[in-house]
Amino acid sequence: MGTVIITGANGSLATPAAEFLLQEHPDITAIFTVRDPSDFDVNTAHLRQILARHPSVKTSVHALDLGNLAAVQSFAEDIAKGIANAQYPPLRAIVCNAFYWNLVEGPEFTDDGYEKTFQVNHVAHASLILRLRGPLWLWRPRRKNSLEKIPPEIPPDLECLVKPPPDPADKKAALCFQRYANSKLAITSWAYALNRHLLNVGLRAPFPFPFTPIIVLTPSSWTSQDPALSHITAVAINPGNLSNSRALRTNTPGALQVAQRFVIQPFMSVLRLLSGPTMRTSRAAGEDVMKLALGTAHPGERGFFTHLKKEESSPESLDEGKQEKLWAKTLEWTKVTTGNTALKF
């Protein structure tokens, strides 16, 4: 029972995750967000074909452009009202799956004035989470990738994350990927700060609807000072290197697109032997995401996972000082205040 929200629901990982969700949990209410909800988008049309195979499950597809923070706020308000009015059951999980990258162009900016990769991958999801108050939070953070030439970092001046300077020509490719990696590092690091505020700061007021959250993204030795908040949980998952992901064909160098078609997919079994089990298909990753999201795997567990194996996230993400700076700055970027979230600051 309960409502599950998946952003970027027509993506390579999300569509098999959605199919697994509907097959294994037909009593769920599923809300899927996509940038283009029309059937002119072939990926949305594919998602609707999956939904049509499960007519008994309550599902809906919503337009949501994470490159527009006003749209994120409006969507969150609509869902909160729907739950308060019993249109939807209480939230059980939010899967922050949508992402953006561009490995061939310099910084792109949204109408909100923020660098697009960072806004879509971190700022917009943080806004959605805080405005929806109190469900499970599930992220897909980063791990070391062969495309990484400049390590991701939380810089001293956090404005550089949302308003980076133009790329020098000799570092363009490296900086393109670093912007993506920084956004994944940020959402992982921010999750630790979020948990501290949930567990130690408490609620501003009672939640406007019941909730059944699951996994907390904090070191396992931490405990809640407020029993009502100890059930608000989050888990970060590295789903692996997805051999059939459309992301490898979108805003990427031609060499990477050729490699996916003629090397990565045909020789995946060999690559798994050479690089380890993180190389796999979107279907396998999608199933793991839903198992963690709904607590059928590692129920009540806290922390970071690669696939379904508990691990420790990167040292950069565990820097508490940077976590708190990012927490405060994210509130500024999202314009979230005590008036529009259940947390108090």
CSV table of C-alpha atoms in Angstrom, one decimal:
chain,number,residue,atom,x,y,z
A,1,MET,CA,0.0,0.0,0.0
A,2,GLY,CA,1.0,3.6,-0.3
A,3,THR,CA,2.1,6.0,-3.1
A,4,VAL,CA,5.4,5.7,-4.9
A,5,ILE,CA,6.7,8.7,-7.0
A,6,ILE,CA,9.4,8.0,-9.6
A,7,THR,CA,11.0,11.0,-11.4
A,8,GLY,CA,12.3,10.6,-14.9
A,9,ALA,CA,10.0,7.6,-15.2
A,10,ASN,CA,10.5,7.0,-18.9
A,11,GLY,CA,14.3,6.5,-18.5
A,12,SER,CA,16.4,3.4,-19.1
A,13,LEU,CA,16.5,2.4,-15.5
A,14,ALA,CA,13.0,3.7,-14.5
A,15,THR,CA,10.9,1.7,-17.1
A,16,PRO,CA,12.0,-1.7,-15.9
A,17,ALA,CA,11.8,-0.5,-12.3
A,18,ALA,CA,8.2,0.6,-13.0
A,19,GLU,CA,7.3,-2.7,-14.5
A,20,PHE,CA,8.8,-4.6,-11.5
A,21,LEU,CA,6.9,-2.3,-9.2
A,22,LEU,CA,3.6,-2.9,-10.9
A,23,GLN,CA,4.1,-6.7,-11.1
A,24,GLU,CA,5.3,-7.2,-7.5
A,25,HIS,CA,3.2,-4.6,-5.7
A,26,PRO,CA,-0.2,-4.3,-7.5
A,27,ASP,CA,-1.7,-2.6,-4.4
A,28,ILE,CA,0.6,0.4,-4.8
A,29,THR,CA,-0.4,3.8,-6.3
A,30,ALA,CA,2.3,4.8,-8.7
A,31,ILE,CA,2.9,8.4,-9.8
A,32,PHE,CA,5.4,8.7,-12.7
A,33,THR,CA,6.9,12.1,-13.8
A,34,VAL,CA,8.4,12.8,-17.2
A,35,ARG,CA,9.4,15.9,-19.0
A,36,ASP,CA,7.1,15.2,-22.0
A,37,PRO,CA,4.0,13.3,-21.1
A,38,SER,CA,2.7,13.0,-24.7
A,39,ASP,CA,2.9,9.8,-26.8
A,40,PHE,CA,4.9,11.7,-29.3
A,41,ASP,CA,7.8,11.0,-27.0
A,42,VAL,CA,8.7,7.4,-27.8
A,43,ASN,CA,10.0,6.7,-24.3
A,44,THR,CA,6.8,8.0,-22.7
A,45,ALA,CA,4.8,5.9,-25.1
A,46,HIS,CA,6.8,2.9,-24.0
A,47,LEU,CA,6.1,3.7,-20.4
A,48,ARG,CA,2.4,3.8,-21.1
A,49,GLN,CA,2.6,0.4,-22.8
A,50,ILE,CA,4.0,-1.0,-19.6
A,51,LEU,CA,1.2,0.6,-17.5
A,52,ALA,CA,-1.4,-0.7,-19.9
A,53,ARG,CA,-0.3,-4.3,-19.1
A,54,HIS,CA,-1.3,-3.6,-15.5
A,55,PRO,CA,-4.8,-2.1,-15.7
A,56,SER,CA,-5.7,-3.0,-12.1
A,57,VAL,CA,-2.9,-0.9,-10.6
A,58,LYS,CA,-3.6,2.8,-9.9
A,59,THR,CA,-1.1,4.8,-12.0
A,60,SER,CA,-0.7,8.2,-13.5
A,61,VAL,CA,1.8,10.1,-15.6
A,62,HIS,CA,2.5,13.7,-14.9
A,63,ALA,CA,4.5,16.4,-16.7
A,64,LEU,CA,7.4,17.6,-14.6
A,65,ASP,CA,10.3,19.7,-15.9
A,66,LEU,CA,13.0,19.7,-13.2
A,67,GLY,CA,14.7,22.5,-15.1
A,68,ASN,CA,11.9,24.7,-13.8
A,69,LEU,CA,11.7,25.1,-10.0
A,70,ALA,CA,8.3,26.8,-10.1
A,71,ALA,CA,7.0,23.6,-11.8
A,72,VAL,CA,8.6,21.5,-9.1
A,73,GLN,CA,6.9,23.5,-6.4
A,74,SER,CA,3.5,23.3,-8.1
A,75,PHE,CA,3.8,19.5,-8.6
A,76,ALA,CA,4.7,19.0,-4.9
A,77,GLU,CA,1.8,21.2,-3.8
A,78,ASP,CA,-0.6,19.2,-6.0
A,79,ILE,CA,0.6,15.8,-4.7
A,80,ALA,CA,0.5,17.0,-1.1
A,81,LYS,CA,-3.1,18.2,-1.6
A,82,GLY,CA,-4.0,15.0,-3.3
A,83,ILE,CA,-2.7,13.0,-0.3
A,84,ALA,CA,-4.5,15.3,2.2
A,85,ASN,CA,-7.7,14.8,0.3
A,86,ALA,CA,-7.3,11.0,0.0
A,87,GLN,CA,-7.0,11.2,-3.8
A,88,TYR,CA,-3.7,9.3,-3.2
A,89,PRO,CA,-2.7,7.1,-0.2
A,90,PRO,CA,0.2,8.2,2.0
A,91,LEU,CA,3.7,8.4,0.5
A,92,ARG,CA,5.7,5.3,0.7
A,93,ALA,CA,8.7,6.2,-1.5
A,94,ILE,CA,10.2,8.8,-3.7
A,95,VAL,CA,12.7,7.6,-6.2
A,96,CYS,CA,14.8,10.5,-7.5
A,97,ASN,CA,15.8,8.9,-10.8
A,98,ALA,CA,15.7,11.8,-13.3
A,99,PHE,CA,19.0,13.2,-14.3
A,100,TYR,CA,20.7,15.3,-16.9
A,101,TRP,CA,24.2,15.5,-18.3
A,102,ASN,CA,26.0,17.1,-21.3
A,103,LEU,CA,29.4,15.7,-22.0
A,104,VAL,CA,30.0,17.7,-25.2
A,105,GLU,CA,29.0,21.3,-24.4
A,106,GLY,CA,30.0,24.0,-21.8
A,107,PRO,CA,27.7,25.0,-18.9
A,108,GLU,CA,24.0,25.3,-19.7
A,109,PHE,CA,21.7,27.5,-17.6
A,110,THR,CA,18.0,27.1,-16.8
A,111,ASP,CA,15.5,30.0,-16.6
A,112,ASP,CA,16.1,29.9,-12.8
A,113,GLY,CA,19.7,30.9,-13.5
A,114,TYR,CA,21.3,27.7,-12.3
A,115,GLU,CA,23.6,25.3,-14.2
A,116,LYS,CA,21.2,22.8,-15.7
A,117,THR,CA,23.0,19.5,-14.6
A,118,PHE,CA,23.2,20.6,-11.0
A,119,GLN,CA,19.6,22.0,-10.9
A,120,VAL,CA,18.0,18.8,-12.4
A,121,ASN,CA,20.1,16.3,-10.5
A,122,HIS,CA,20.3,18.0,-7.1
A,123,VAL,CA,18.4,21.3,-6.5
A,124,ALA,CA,15.1,20.3,-8.1
A,125,HIS,CA,15.0,16.9,-6.3
A,126,ALA,CA,15.9,18.6,-3.0
A,127,SER,CA,13.0,21.0,-3.5
A,128,LEU,CA,10.6,18.2,-4.2
A,129,ILE,CA,11.7,16.2,-1.2
A,130,LEU,CA,11.5,19.0,1.3
A,131,ARG,CA,8.1,20.2,0.0
A,132,LEU,CA,6.6,16.8,0.2
A,133,ARG,CA,7.7,16.3,3.8
A,134,GLY,CA,8.5,13.0,5.4
A,135,PRO,CA,8.6,10.2,2.9
A,136,LEU,CA,11.4,7.8,2.1
A,137,TRP,CA,14.2,9.5,0.1
A,138,LEU,CA,16.0,7.3,-2.5
A,139,TRP,CA,18.9,8.7,-4.5
A,140,ARG,CA,21.3,7.4,-7.2
A,141,PRO,CA,24.6,8.9,-6.3
A,142,ARG,CA,28.0,8.6,-8.0
A,143,ARG,CA,30.9,6.3,-7.9
A,144,LYS,CA,34.3,6.4,-9.7
A,145,ASN,CA,33.7,6.3,-13.5
A,146,SER,CA,36.1,5.9,-16.4
A,147,LEU,CA,34.9,9.2,-17.8
A,148,GLU,CA,36.1,11.0,-14.7
A,149,LYS,CA,39.2,13.0,-15.4
A,150,ILE,CA,38.7,15.7,-12.7
A,151,PRO,CA,37.4,14.4,-9.3
A,152,PRO,CA,34.1,15.7,-8.2
A,153,GLU,CA,34.2,18.2,-5.2
A,154,ILE,CA,32.1,20.4,-3.0
A,155,PRO,CA,34.0,23.7,-3.6
A,156,PRO,CA,34.5,26.4,-1.0
A,157,ASP,CA,32.3,28.7,-3.0
A,158,LEU,CA,29.1,26.7,-3.5
A,159,GLU,CA,27.8,29.3,-6.1
A,160,CYS,CA,30.3,27.7,-8.5
A,161,LEU,CA,28.1,24.6,-8.5
A,162,VAL,CA,25.1,26.5,-9.9
A,163,LYS,CA,26.9,29.2,-11.8
A,164,PRO,CA,30.2,27.8,-13.2
A,165,PRO,CA,32.4,29.8,-15.4
A,166,PRO,CA,32.9,28.9,-19.1
A,167,ASP,CA,35.0,25.8,-19.8
A,168,PRO,CA,38.6,26.3,-21.0
A,169,ALA,CA,39.0,24.6,-24.3
A,170,ASP,CA,41.6,22.1,-23.0
A,171,LYS,CA,39.4,21.0,-20.1
A,172,LYS,CA,36.0,21.0,-21.7
A,173,ALA,CA,35.4,17.2,-21.8
A,174,ALA,CA,36.7,16.7,-18.3
A,175,LEU,CA,34.6,19.6,-16.8
A,176,CYS,CA,31.4,18.4,-18.6
A,177,PHE,CA,31.6,15.1,-16.8
A,178,GLN,CA,32.7,16.8,-13.5
A,179,ARG,CA,29.5,18.8,-13.5
A,180,TYR,CA,27.4,15.6,-13.6
A,181,ALA,CA,29.6,14.0,-10.9
A,182,ASN,CA,29.3,17.1,-8.7
A,183,SER,CA,25.5,16.9,-8.8
A,184,LYS,CA,25.5,13.3,-7.7
A,185,LEU,CA,28.1,14.0,-5.0
A,186,ALA,CA,25.9,16.9,-3.8
A,187,ILE,CA,22.7,14.9,-3.5
A,188,THR,CA,24.6,12.2,-1.5
A,189,SER,CA,26.3,14.7,0.8
A,190,TRP,CA,23.1,16.7,1.3
A,191,ALA,CA,21.3,13.5,2.3
A,192,TYR,CA,23.5,13.2,5.4
A,193,ALA,CA,22.6,16.8,6.4
A,194,LEU,CA,19.0,16.1,5.7
A,195,ASN,CA,19.0,13.2,8.1
A,196,ARG,CA,20.6,15.2,10.9
A,197,HIS,CA,17.9,17.8,10.6
A,198,LEU,CA,15.2,15.2,10.5
A,199,LEU,CA,16.5,13.3,13.5
A,200,ASN,CA,17.8,16.1,15.6
A,201,VAL,CA,15.9,19.3,14.7
A,202,GLY,CA,12.4,17.8,14.5
A,203,LEU,CA,9.2,18.9,12.9
A,204,ARG,CA,7.8,22.4,12.7
A,205,ALA,CA,4.3,21.0,12.9
A,206,PRO,CA,2.4,17.7,12.4
A,207,PHE,CA,2.6,16.3,8.9
A,208,PRO,CA,-0.5,17.0,6.9
A,209,PHE,CA,-0.8,13.3,6.0
A,210,PRO,CA,0.4,10.0,7.4
A,211,PHE,CA,3.6,8.4,6.0
A,212,THR,CA,5.5,5.2,6.1
A,213,PRO,CA,9.1,6.0,5.3
A,214,ILE,CA,11.8,3.3,5.4
A,215,ILE,CA,15.6,3.9,5.3
A,216,VAL,CA,17.8,6.6,6.8
A,217,LEU,CA,21.0,7.6,5.0
A,218,THR,CA,23.2,8.1,8.1
A,219,PRO,CA,26.0,6.1,9.8
A,220,SER,CA,24.3,3.2,11.4
A,221,SER,CA,25.5,4.2,14.9
A,222,TRP,CA,23.2,7.3,14.9
A,223,THR,CA,19.9,7.1,16.7
A,224,SER,CA,16.9,9.4,16.6
A,225,GLN,CA,16.1,11.7,19.5
A,226,ASP,CA,12.5,11.9,18.4
A,227,PRO,CA,10.6,8.5,18.0
A,228,ALA,CA,8.2,10.1,15.5
A,229,LEU,CA,11.2,11.0,13.2
A,230,SER,CA,13.1,7.7,13.6
A,231,HIS,CA,10.9,6.2,10.9
A,232,ILE,CA,11.8,8.9,8.3
A,233,THR,CA,14.4,7.1,6.2
A,234,ALA,CA,16.6,7.4,3.1
A,235,VAL,CA,19.0,5.2,1.2
A,236,ALA,CA,21.5,6.0,-1.5
A,237,ILE,CA,22.1,3.5,-4.2
A,238,ASN,CA,24.8,3.2,-6.9
A,239,PRO,CA,22.8,1.2,-9.5
A,240,GLY,CA,25.9,0.2,-11.5
A,241,ASN,CA,27.2,0.9,-15.0
A,242,LEU,CA,24.2,0.3,-17.2
A,243,SER,CA,25.3,-1.2,-20.5
A,244,ASN,CA,22.0,-0.4,-22.3
A,245,SER,CA,21.4,3.0,-20.8
A,246,ARG,CA,20.2,5.7,-23.3
A,247,ALA,CA,22.3,8.2,-21.4
A,248,LEU,CA,25.3,6.8,-23.2
A,249,ARG,CA,23.7,8.0,-26.5
A,250,THR,CA,22.5,11.4,-25.3
A,251,ASN,CA,24.8,14.5,-25.2
A,252,THR,CA,27.9,12.3,-25.3
A,253,PRO,CA,30.9,12.1,-27.7
A,254,GLY,CA,30.5,9.9,-30.7
A,255,ALA,CA,33.2,7.6,-29.6
A,256,LEU,CA,31.2,6.7,-26.5
A,257,GLN,CA,28.1,6.0,-28.5
A,258,VAL,CA,30.1,3.7,-30.8
A,259,ALA,CA,31.6,2.0,-27.9
A,260,GLN,CA,28.2,1.2,-26.4
A,261,ARG,CA,26.9,-0.3,-29.6
A,262,PHE,CA,30.0,-2.3,-30.6
A,263,VAL,CA,31.9,-3.0,-27.4
A,264,ILE,CA,29.9,-2.5,-24.2
A,265,GLN,CA,26.7,-4.3,-25.1
A,266,PRO,CA,28.1,-7.2,-27.2
A,267,PHE,CA,30.9,-7.9,-24.8
A,268,MET,CA,29.2,-7.2,-21.4
A,269,SER,CA,30.0,-10.6,-20.0
A,270,VAL,CA,33.7,-10.1,-20.7
A,271,LEU,CA,33.6,-6.5,-19.3
A,272,ARG,CA,32.0,-7.8,-16.1
A,273,LEU,CA,35.0,-10.2,-15.6
A,274,LEU,CA,37.4,-7.3,-16.2
A,275,SER,CA,35.7,-4.5,-14.4
A,276,GLY,CA,33.5,-6.3,-11.8
A,277,PRO,CA,29.8,-6.9,-11.3
A,278,THR,CA,28.8,-3.2,-11.5
A,279,MET,CA,28.5,-3.6,-15.3
A,280,ARG,CA,24.9,-4.8,-15.9
A,281,THR,CA,21.6,-4.0,-17.5
A,282,SER,CA,19.0,-1.4,-16.6
A,283,ARG,CA,16.5,-4.1,-15.7
A,284,ALA,CA,18.6,-5.6,-13.0
A,285,ALA,CA,19.4,-2.2,-11.6
A,286,GLY,CA,15.7,-1.1,-11.7
A,287,GLU,CA,14.7,-4.2,-9.7
A,288,ASP,CA,17.3,-3.4,-7.0
A,289,VAL,CA,16.2,0.2,-6.8
A,290,MET,CA,12.6,-0.8,-6.1
A,291,LYS,CA,13.6,-3.5,-3.6
A,292,LEU,CA,15.4,-0.9,-1.6
A,293,ALA,CA,12.7,1.7,-2.1
A,294,LEU,CA,10.0,-0.5,-0.7
A,295,GLY,CA,12.1,-2.2,2.0
A,296,THR,CA,11.8,-5.7,0.6
A,297,ALA,CA,15.6,-5.8,0.7
A,298,HIS,CA,17.4,-4.6,3.8
A,299,PRO,CA,14.2,-3.3,5.6
A,300,GLY,CA,15.1,-0.6,8.1
A,301,GLU,CA,18.7,-0.5,7.0
A,302,ARG,CA,20.6,2.7,6.8
A,303,GLY,CA,23.4,3.8,4.5
A,304,PHE,CA,24.8,3.6,1.0
A,305,PHE,CA,24.5,0.6,-1.3
A,306,THR,CA,26.1,-0.6,-4.5
A,307,HIS,CA,23.4,-2.7,-6.0
A,308,LEU,CA,22.1,-4.5,-2.8
A,309,LYS,CA,25.4,-4.6,-1.0
A,310,LYS,CA,25.9,-2.1,1.8
A,311,GLU,CA,29.1,0.0,1.4
A,312,GLU,CA,30.5,3.4,2.5
A,313,SER,CA,30.0,6.4,0.3
A,314,SER,CA,32.9,8.6,-0.8
A,315,PRO,CA,35.0,10.5,1.8
A,316,GLU,CA,34.0,13.8,0.2
A,317,SER,CA,30.3,13.1,0.8
A,318,LEU,CA,31.0,12.3,4.5
A,319,ASP,CA,32.6,15.7,5.3
A,320,GLU,CA,30.1,17.0,7.9
A,321,GLY,CA,31.2,20.6,7.5
A,322,LYS,CA,30.6,20.5,3.7
A,323,GLN,CA,27.3,18.7,4.3
A,324,GLU,CA,26.0,21.5,6.5
A,325,LYS,CA,27.2,24.2,4.1
A,326,LEU,CA,25.5,22.4,1.2
A,327,TRP,CA,22.3,22.0,3.3
A,328,ALA,CA,22.1,25.7,4.0
A,329,LYS,CA,22.9,26.7,0.4
A,330,THR,CA,20.3,24.2,-1.0
A,331,LEU,CA,17.6,25.9,1.2
A,332,GLU,CA,18.6,29.2,-0.5
A,333,TRP,CA,18.6,27.7,-4.0
A,334,THR,CA,15.2,26.0,-3.5
A,335,LYS,CA,13.6,28.9,-1.6
A,336,VAL,CA,12.4,26.4,1.0
A,337,THR,CA,11.5,27.9,4.3
A,338,THR,CA,9.8,26.8,7.5
A,339,GLY,CA,6.6,28.0,5.8
A,340,ASN,CA,6.6,25.4,3.1
A,341,THR,CA,8.2,22.3,4.7
A,342,ALA,CA,7.5,20.2,7.8
A,343,LEU,CA,11.1,20.7,9.0
A,344,LYS,CA,12.1,23.6,11.3
A,345,PHE,CA,15.5,25.2,10.9
